[in-house]
Amino acid sequence: MSNSLYGPLPDVAEDAGYTDAPERRGFFTDTSVCIGCKACEVACKEWNAVPDDGFALTGMSYDNTGALGASTWRHVAFVEQTRPHQVGEGADTRWLMASDVCKHCTHAACLDVCPTGALIRTEFATVIVQSDVCNGCAYCVSACPYGVIDRREDDGRAWKCTLCYDRIGDGLEPACAKACPTDSIQYGPLDELRARAKARLDTLHEEGVTEARLYGEDDGDGVGGAGAFFLLLDEPEVYGLPPDPVVTTRDLPAMWRWAGGAALALAGGVALSFLGRR
């Protein structure tokens, strides 16, 4: 078991049945150095043969993909902010850019609800979709607390980031991280990435960037920590991220217990009604 700044990392791969699994791998995306070039989007599409989403700008920003989806496994958000100075001194404008991706959650609701086993945990503790097993039910789409996974209209199956499972199995970087010119997207063992992220956060705070924060790195959050986490320069909502994500299947065991109890009570009531007629 690896150790991190937040204590021992969960043995996610071991819990999934892998013995002698390698270190958990993941992404650290440092938005403070993202330049919005979209090289990650292009590299992801080229390597994974992901179809285009159309080439029309949204009209709201320099963005033609809009959000993560079945044909957008990396999405670069462009957020324009205008902050006023004191009265009469004008205003500052800045761009916040961030490359979003599947979080590869420790507690992944998409895995919990998939009825066919199309969604699986890999030996690297990442989550992938086996497209040849997916039946298009879309349970995973509604279960994801981040709105990451989606179905393609042409074939009905669900698709999302695989963290380039075929590449990392051969010791290569994922395509998006390899193509990123500023190292905004960093790949490696998750505990090393967390240590690197903490050091970067401390540096930014020392430089006066007090609004900088980490998102998704804490094993104590609602999804048990993410395999893909971020350094943000504003609140998560500004980037279109949920502020307090929770695995949507958290209450399923209790719900099944209540349902089971209700079913037994109903069956007992029916039995008693028949006995009372004799």
mmCIF file of C-alpha atoms in Angstrom:
data_model
loop_
_atom_site.group_PDB
_atom_site.id
_atom_site.type_symbol
_atom_site.label_atom_id
_atom_site.label_comp_id
_atom_site.label_asym_id
_atom_site.label_seq_id
_atom_site.Cartn_x
_atom_site.Cartn_y
_atom_site.Cartn_z
ATOM 1 C CA MET A 1 0.000 0.000 0.000
ATOM 2 C CA SER A 2 1.378 3.413 -0.966
ATOM 3 C CA ASN A 3 1.482 6.325 1.441
ATOM 4 C CA SER A 4 0.382 9.860 0.603
ATOM 5 C CA LEU A 5 0.127 13.195 2.348
ATOM 6 C CA TYR A 6 -3.349 12.112 3.451
ATOM 7 C CA GLY A 7 -2.291 8.739 4.846
ATOM 8 C CA PRO A 8 -2.302 5.320 3.171
ATOM 9 C CA LEU A 9 -3.891 5.239 -0.262
ATOM 10 C CA PRO A 10 -6.765 2.762 -0.566
ATOM 11 C CA ASP A 11 -5.831 -0.544 -2.203
ATOM 12 C CA VAL A 12 -8.410 -0.008 -4.928
ATOM 13 C CA ALA A 13 -6.893 -2.477 -7.387
ATOM 14 C CA GLU A 14 -6.469 -5.110 -4.683
ATOM 15 C CA ASP A 15 -10.089 -4.616 -3.644
ATOM 16 C CA ALA A 16 -11.024 -5.239 -7.284
ATOM 17 C CA GLY A 17 -9.320 -8.638 -7.177
ATOM 18 C CA TYR A 18 -5.840 -7.880 -8.481
ATOM 19 C CA THR A 19 -2.941 -9.463 -6.639
ATOM 20 C CA ASP A 20 0.472 -7.827 -6.858
ATOM 21 C CA ALA A 21 -0.992 -4.790 -8.647
ATOM 22 C CA PRO A 22 1.310 -1.918 -9.666
ATOM 23 C CA GLU A 23 1.137 1.485 -7.987
ATOM 24 C CA ARG A 24 -2.077 3.374 -8.567
ATOM 25 C CA ARG A 25 -1.694 5.724 -11.535
ATOM 26 C CA GLY A 26 -3.477 8.985 -12.177
ATOM 27 C CA PHE A 27 -3.502 12.549 -13.476
ATOM 28 C CA PHE A 28 -2.616 15.828 -11.777
ATOM 29 C CA THR A 29 -3.861 18.776 -13.828
ATOM 30 C CA ASP A 30 -2.282 22.091 -12.805
ATOM 31 C CA THR A 31 -4.616 24.705 -14.247
ATOM 32 C CA SER A 32 -2.285 27.544 -13.242
ATOM 33 C CA VAL A 33 -0.037 26.740 -16.224
ATOM 34 C CA CYS A 34 -2.714 25.718 -18.746
ATOM 35 C CA ILE A 35 -2.556 27.925 -21.866
ATOM 36 C CA GLY A 36 -5.733 26.609 -23.486
ATOM 37 C CA CYS A 37 -3.944 25.230 -26.539
ATOM 38 C CA LYS A 38 -6.189 22.131 -26.692
ATOM 39 C CA ALA A 39 -3.253 19.884 -27.599
ATOM 40 C CA CYS A 40 -4.616 17.418 -25.039
ATOM 41 C CA GLU A 41 -8.001 17.285 -26.767
ATOM 42 C CA VAL A 42 -6.427 16.686 -30.162
ATOM 43 C CA ALA A 43 -3.958 14.067 -28.913
ATOM 44 C CA CYS A 44 -6.732 12.205 -27.090
ATOM 45 C CA LYS A 45 -8.899 12.100 -30.196
ATOM 46 C CA GLU A 46 -6.045 11.042 -32.464
ATOM 47 C CA TRP A 47 -4.740 8.236 -30.265
ATOM 48 C CA ASN A 48 -8.139 6.849 -29.243
ATOM 49 C CA ALA A 49 -9.854 7.421 -32.611
ATOM 50 C CA VAL A 50 -12.494 9.570 -30.884
ATOM 51 C CA PRO A 51 -14.805 11.268 -33.420
ATOM 52 C CA ASP A 52 -15.063 15.041 -33.646
ATOM 53 C CA ASP A 53 -17.841 17.022 -31.972
ATOM 54 C CA GLY A 54 -18.280 19.529 -34.764
ATOM 55 C CA PHE A 55 -16.199 22.614 -35.285
ATOM 56 C CA ALA A 56 -18.618 25.427 -34.392
ATOM 57 C CA LEU A 57 -17.694 27.658 -31.461
ATOM 58 C CA THR A 58 -20.241 27.746 -28.647
ATOM 59 C CA GLY A 59 -20.478 31.540 -28.804
ATOM 60 C CA MET A 60 -19.750 31.725 -25.072
ATOM 61 C CA SER A 61 -15.968 31.270 -25.224
ATOM 62 C CA TYR A 62 -13.151 29.945 -27.394
ATOM 63 C CA ASP A 63 -14.610 26.498 -27.106
ATOM 64 C CA ASN A 64 -16.045 24.115 -29.680
ATOM 65 C CA THR A 65 -16.526 21.034 -27.485
ATOM 66 C CA GLY A 66 -18.532 22.536 -24.611
ATOM 67 C CA ALA A 67 -18.200 19.740 -22.050
ATOM 68 C CA LEU A 68 -16.972 16.219 -21.473
ATOM 69 C CA GLY A 69 -18.938 13.544 -23.286
ATOM 70 C CA ALA A 70 -18.811 10.355 -25.311
ATOM 71 C CA SER A 71 -16.747 12.081 -28.014
ATOM 72 C CA THR A 72 -14.848 14.485 -25.746
ATOM 73 C CA TRP A 73 -12.667 12.673 -23.241
ATOM 74 C CA ARG A 74 -10.576 15.779 -22.484
ATOM 75 C CA HIS A 75 -12.265 19.174 -22.460
ATOM 76 C CA VAL A 76 -10.485 22.501 -22.048
ATOM 77 C CA ALA A 77 -12.697 25.032 -20.294
ATOM 78 C CA PHE A 78 -12.211 28.746 -20.991
ATOM 79 C CA VAL A 79 -13.510 30.978 -18.179
ATOM 80 C CA GLU A 80 -13.239 34.743 -18.641
ATOM 81 C CA GLN A 81 -13.309 36.745 -15.427
ATOM 82 C CA THR A 82 -13.493 40.496 -14.954
ATOM 83 C CA ARG A 83 -12.616 41.783 -11.523
ATOM 84 C CA PRO A 84 -13.161 45.462 -10.654
ATOM 85 C CA HIS A 85 -10.460 47.614 -9.080
ATOM 86 C CA GLN A 86 -11.279 50.447 -6.752
ATOM 87 C CA VAL A 87 -13.761 53.013 -8.028
ATOM 88 C CA GLY A 88 -12.439 54.822 -11.087
ATOM 89 C CA GLU A 89 -9.503 52.465 -11.680
ATOM 90 C CA GLY A 90 -11.056 50.136 -14.241
ATOM 91 C CA ALA A 91 -11.016 46.359 -14.030
ATOM 92 C CA ASP A 92 -8.755 43.362 -14.521
ATOM 93 C CA THR A 93 -9.649 40.569 -16.918
ATOM 94 C CA ARG A 94 -8.145 37.115 -16.695
ATOM 95 C CA TRP A 95 -8.684 33.761 -18.337
ATOM 96 C CA LEU A 96 -8.986 30.595 -16.288
ATOM 97 C CA MET A 97 -8.249 27.534 -18.406
ATOM 98 C CA ALA A 98 -8.542 23.951 -17.274
ATOM 99 C CA SER A 99 -8.407 20.586 -19.019
ATOM 100 C CA ASP A 100 -11.131 18.423 -17.498
ATOM 101 C CA VAL A 101 -11.223 14.618 -17.642
ATOM 102 C CA CYS A 102 -12.834 11.558 -16.025
ATOM 103 C CA LYS A 103 -11.899 11.463 -12.339
ATOM 104 C CA HIS A 104 -11.357 7.663 -12.105
ATOM 105 C CA CYS A 105 -12.980 7.750 -8.650
ATOM 106 C CA THR A 106 -11.970 5.526 -5.771
ATOM 107 C CA HIS A 107 -15.678 4.823 -5.179
ATOM 108 C CA ALA A 108 -17.034 4.810 -8.725
ATOM 109 C CA ALA A 109 -20.828 4.843 -9.012
ATOM 110 C CA CYS A 110 -20.626 3.930 -12.708
ATOM 111 C CA LEU A 111 -19.052 0.605 -11.707
ATOM 112 C CA ASP A 112 -21.737 -0.015 -9.094
ATOM 113 C CA VAL A 113 -24.685 0.359 -11.472
ATOM 114 C CA CYS A 114 -23.377 -1.287 -14.666
ATOM 115 C CA PRO A 115 -25.482 -4.445 -15.210
ATOM 116 C CA THR A 116 -23.259 -6.072 -17.842
ATOM 117 C CA GLY A 117 -19.767 -5.635 -16.416
ATOM 118 C CA ALA A 118 -18.843 -3.278 -19.240
ATOM 119 C CA LEU A 119 -17.273 -0.923 -16.713
ATOM 120 C CA ILE A 120 -14.296 -2.453 -14.947
ATOM 121 C CA ARG A 121 -11.473 -1.461 -12.614
ATOM 122 C CA THR A 122 -8.008 -2.009 -14.107
ATOM 123 C CA GLU A 123 -4.850 -3.116 -12.333
ATOM 124 C CA PHE A 124 -3.811 0.567 -12.250
ATOM 125 C CA ALA A 125 -7.036 1.364 -10.291
ATOM 126 C CA THR A 126 -8.433 3.312 -13.242
ATOM 127 C CA VAL A 127 -11.971 2.789 -14.586
ATOM 128 C CA ILE A 128 -12.593 1.880 -18.233
ATOM 129 C CA VAL A 129 -15.541 0.937 -20.439
ATOM 130 C CA GLN A 130 -15.427 -2.264 -22.467
ATOM 131 C CA SER A 131 -17.365 -1.029 -25.465
ATOM 132 C CA ASP A 132 -18.022 -4.544 -26.775
ATOM 133 C CA VAL A 133 -19.865 -5.427 -23.535
ATOM 134 C CA CYS A 134 -21.852 -2.181 -23.127
ATOM 135 C CA ASN A 135 -25.578 -2.547 -23.852
ATOM 136 C CA GLY A 136 -26.325 1.176 -23.884
ATOM 137 C CA CYS A 137 -28.575 1.167 -20.810
ATOM 138 C CA ALA A 138 -27.099 4.538 -19.665
ATOM 139 C CA TYR A 139 -27.289 3.705 -15.951
ATOM 140 C CA CYS A 140 -23.680 4.886 -15.683
ATOM 141 C CA VAL A 141 -24.565 8.212 -17.308
ATOM 142 C CA SER A 142 -27.042 9.128 -14.584
ATOM 143 C CA ALA A 143 -24.846 7.666 -11.808
ATOM 144 C CA CYS A 144 -21.711 9.755 -12.461
ATOM 145 C CA PRO A 145 -21.601 12.723 -10.023
ATOM 146 C CA TYR A 146 -19.403 14.680 -12.452
ATOM 147 C CA GLY A 147 -21.425 14.215 -15.627
ATOM 148 C CA VAL A 148 -18.406 12.674 -17.351
ATOM 149 C CA ILE A 149 -19.675 9.552 -19.060
ATOM 150 C CA ASP A 150 -22.137 9.720 -21.949
ATOM 151 C CA ARG A 151 -23.569 7.714 -24.850
ATOM 152 C CA ARG A 152 -22.897 8.269 -28.534
ATOM 153 C CA GLU A 153 -25.976 8.906 -30.606
ATOM 154 C CA ASP A 154 -24.802 6.732 -33.509
ATOM 155 C CA ASP A 155 -24.274 3.487 -31.567
ATOM 156 C CA GLY A 156 -25.885 4.099 -28.153
ATOM 157 C CA ARG A 157 -22.912 2.842 -26.154
ATOM 158 C CA ALA A 158 -21.204 4.692 -23.294
ATOM 159 C CA TRP A 159 -17.686 6.101 -23.714
ATOM 160 C CA LYS A 160 -15.174 8.008 -21.594
ATOM 161 C CA CYS A 161 -11.478 8.471 -20.828
ATOM 162 C CA THR A 162 -9.538 5.229 -20.318
ATOM 163 C CA LEU A 163 -6.427 7.030 -19.018
ATOM 164 C CA CYS A 164 -4.903 5.509 -22.164
ATOM 165 C CA TYR A 165 -4.948 2.012 -20.689
ATOM 166 C CA ASP A 166 -3.251 0.612 -23.783
ATOM 167 C CA ARG A 167 -0.375 3.092 -23.449
ATOM 168 C CA ILE A 168 0.270 2.933 -19.699
ATOM 169 C CA GLY A 169 0.319 -0.858 -19.852
ATOM 170 C CA ASP A 170 3.388 -0.498 -22.077
ATOM 171 C CA GLY A 171 5.028 2.089 -19.819
ATOM 172 C CA LEU A 172 4.014 5.099 -21.941
ATOM 173 C CA GLU A 173 2.409 8.385 -20.889
ATOM 174 C CA PRO A 174 -1.242 8.944 -21.776
ATOM 175 C CA ALA A 175 -1.549 10.854 -25.030
ATOM 176 C CA CYS A 176 -2.882 14.055 -23.426
ATOM 177 C CA ALA A 177 -0.022 14.294 -20.914
ATOM 178 C CA LYS A 178 2.540 13.529 -23.607
ATOM 179 C CA ALA A 179 1.204 16.332 -25.825
ATOM 180 C CA CYS A 180 0.800 19.017 -23.123
ATOM 181 C CA PRO A 181 3.487 21.684 -23.809
ATOM 182 C CA THR A 182 3.421 23.243 -20.313
ATOM 183 C CA ASP A 183 3.142 20.097 -18.163
ATOM 184 C CA SER A 184 -0.262 21.264 -17.010
ATOM 185 C CA ILE A 185 -1.295 17.600 -17.311
ATOM 186 C CA GLN A 186 1.017 15.331 -15.322
ATOM 187 C CA TYR A 187 0.812 11.533 -15.156
ATOM 188 C CA GLY A 188 2.370 9.084 -12.725
ATOM 189 C CA PRO A 189 1.951 7.221 -9.431
ATOM 190 C CA LEU A 190 -0.853 8.926 -7.539
ATOM 191 C CA ASP A 191 1.053 9.394 -4.286
ATOM 192 C CA GLU A 192 3.918 11.139 -6.129
ATOM 193 C CA LEU A 193 1.464 13.394 -7.944
ATOM 194 C CA ARG A 194 -0.173 14.386 -4.673
ATOM 195 C CA ALA A 195 3.169 15.326 -3.147
ATOM 196 C CA ARG A 196 4.031 17.340 -6.259
ATOM 197 C CA ALA A 197 0.647 19.074 -6.169
ATOM 198 C CA LYS A 198 1.044 20.013 -2.499
ATOM 199 C CA ALA A 199 4.465 21.530 -3.196
ATOM 200 C CA ARG A 200 3.067 23.526 -6.127
ATOM 201 C CA LEU A 201 0.158 24.737 -3.988
ATOM 202 C CA ASP A 202 2.552 25.898 -1.254
ATOM 203 C CA THR A 203 4.594 27.799 -3.842
ATOM 204 C CA LEU A 204 1.530 29.592 -5.201
ATOM 205 C CA HIS A 205 0.371 30.524 -1.707
ATOM 206 C CA GLU A 206 3.827 31.925 -0.918
ATOM 207 C CA GLU A 207 3.595 34.002 -4.104
ATOM 208 C CA GLY A 208 0.305 35.482 -2.943
ATOM 209 C CA VAL A 209 -2.059 33.346 -5.015
ATOM 210 C CA THR A 210 -4.129 32.562 -1.953
ATOM 211 C CA GLU A 211 -7.190 31.447 -3.928
ATOM 212 C CA ALA A 212 -5.329 28.408 -5.307
ATOM 213 C CA ARG A 213 -6.650 25.089 -4.046
ATOM 214 C CA LEU A 214 -6.551 21.357 -4.759
ATOM 215 C CA TYR A 215 -9.656 19.533 -5.909
ATOM 216 C CA GLY A 216 -10.215 15.772 -5.793
ATOM 217 C CA GLU A 217 -7.010 14.836 -3.955
ATOM 218 C CA ASP A 218 -8.568 14.016 -0.566
ATOM 219 C CA ASP A 219 -9.478 10.392 0.221
ATOM 220 C CA GLY A 220 -12.006 11.717 2.705
ATOM 221 C CA ASP A 221 -14.237 13.366 0.116
ATOM 222 C CA GLY A 222 -17.542 12.024 -1.216
ATOM 223 C CA VAL A 223 -15.956 9.740 -3.830
ATOM 224 C CA GLY A 224 -13.062 8.510 -1.690
ATOM 225 C CA GLY A 225 -10.594 10.653 -3.599
ATOM 226 C CA ALA A 226 -10.050 10.864 -7.342
ATOM 227 C CA GLY A 227 -7.459 9.268 -9.575
ATOM 228 C CA ALA A 228 -7.490 12.489 -11.599
ATOM 229 C CA PHE A 229 -7.309 15.650 -9.491
ATOM 230 C CA PHE A 230 -6.722 19.353 -10.091
ATOM 231 C CA LEU A 231 -5.095 22.525 -8.872
ATOM 232 C CA LEU A 232 -7.670 25.300 -9.332
ATOM 233 C CA LEU A 233 -7.390 29.083 -9.089
ATOM 234 C CA ASP A 234 -11.001 29.653 -8.032
ATOM 235 C CA GLU A 235 -14.029 27.819 -6.670
ATOM 236 C CA PRO A 236 -14.815 24.477 -8.392
ATOM 237 C CA GLU A 237 -18.167 25.823 -9.600
ATOM 238 C CA VAL A 238 -16.361 28.435 -11.711
ATOM 239 C CA TYR A 239 -14.909 25.571 -13.760
ATOM 240 C CA GLY A 240 -18.193 23.670 -13.928
ATOM 241 C CA LEU A 241 -17.133 21.166 -11.252
ATOM 242 C CA PRO A 242 -19.400 20.112 -8.362
ATOM 243 C CA PRO A 243 -18.184 21.631 -5.085
ATOM 244 C CA ASP A 244 -18.875 18.544 -2.965
ATOM 245 C CA PRO A 245 -19.282 15.458 -5.167
ATOM 246 C CA VAL A 246 -20.704 12.329 -3.560
ATOM 247 C CA VAL A 247 -20.823 8.826 -5.014
ATOM 248 C CA THR A 248 -24.442 8.512 -6.057
ATOM 249 C CA THR A 249 -24.707 4.873 -4.949
ATOM 250 C CA ARG A 250 -23.678 5.672 -1.377
ATOM 251 C CA ASP A 251 -27.117 4.947 0.060
ATOM 252 C CA LEU A 252 -27.870 1.829 -1.997
ATOM 253 C CA PRO A 253 -27.119 -0.711 0.786
ATOM 254 C CA ALA A 254 -29.481 1.079 3.181
ATOM 255 C CA MET A 255 -32.120 1.387 0.458
ATOM 256 C CA TRP A 256 -31.952 -2.345 -0.270
ATOM 257 C CA ARG A 257 -32.232 -3.130 3.443
ATOM 258 C CA TRP A 258 -35.329 -0.958 3.734
ATOM 259 C CA ALA A 259 -36.795 -2.442 0.562
ATOM 260 C CA GLY A 260 -36.099 -5.948 1.819
ATOM 261 C CA GLY A 261 -37.696 -5.167 5.171
ATOM 262 C CA ALA A 262 -40.745 -3.676 3.467
ATOM 263 C CA ALA A 263 -41.078 -6.727 1.209
ATOM 264 C CA LEU A 264 -40.896 -9.089 4.197
ATOM 265 C CA ALA A 265 -43.465 -7.031 6.079
ATOM 266 C CA LEU A 266 -45.772 -7.072 3.065
ATOM 267 C CA ALA A 267 -45.355 -10.825 2.629
ATOM 268 C CA GLY A 268 -46.058 -11.333 6.332
ATOM 269 C CA GLY A 269 -49.185 -9.196 6.112
ATOM 270 C CA VAL A 270 -50.481 -11.168 3.124
ATOM 271 C CA ALA A 271 -49.801 -14.475 4.896
ATOM 272 C CA LEU A 272 -51.623 -13.303 8.011
ATOM 273 C CA SER A 273 -54.623 -12.160 5.960
ATOM 274 C CA PHE A 274 -54.946 -15.624 4.426
ATOM 275 C CA LEU A 275 -54.569 -17.288 7.819
ATOM 276 C CA GLY A 276 -57.221 -14.976 9.264
ATOM 277 C CA ARG A 277 -59.769 -16.191 6.677
ATOM 278 C CA ARG A 278 -59.546 -19.806 7.845
#
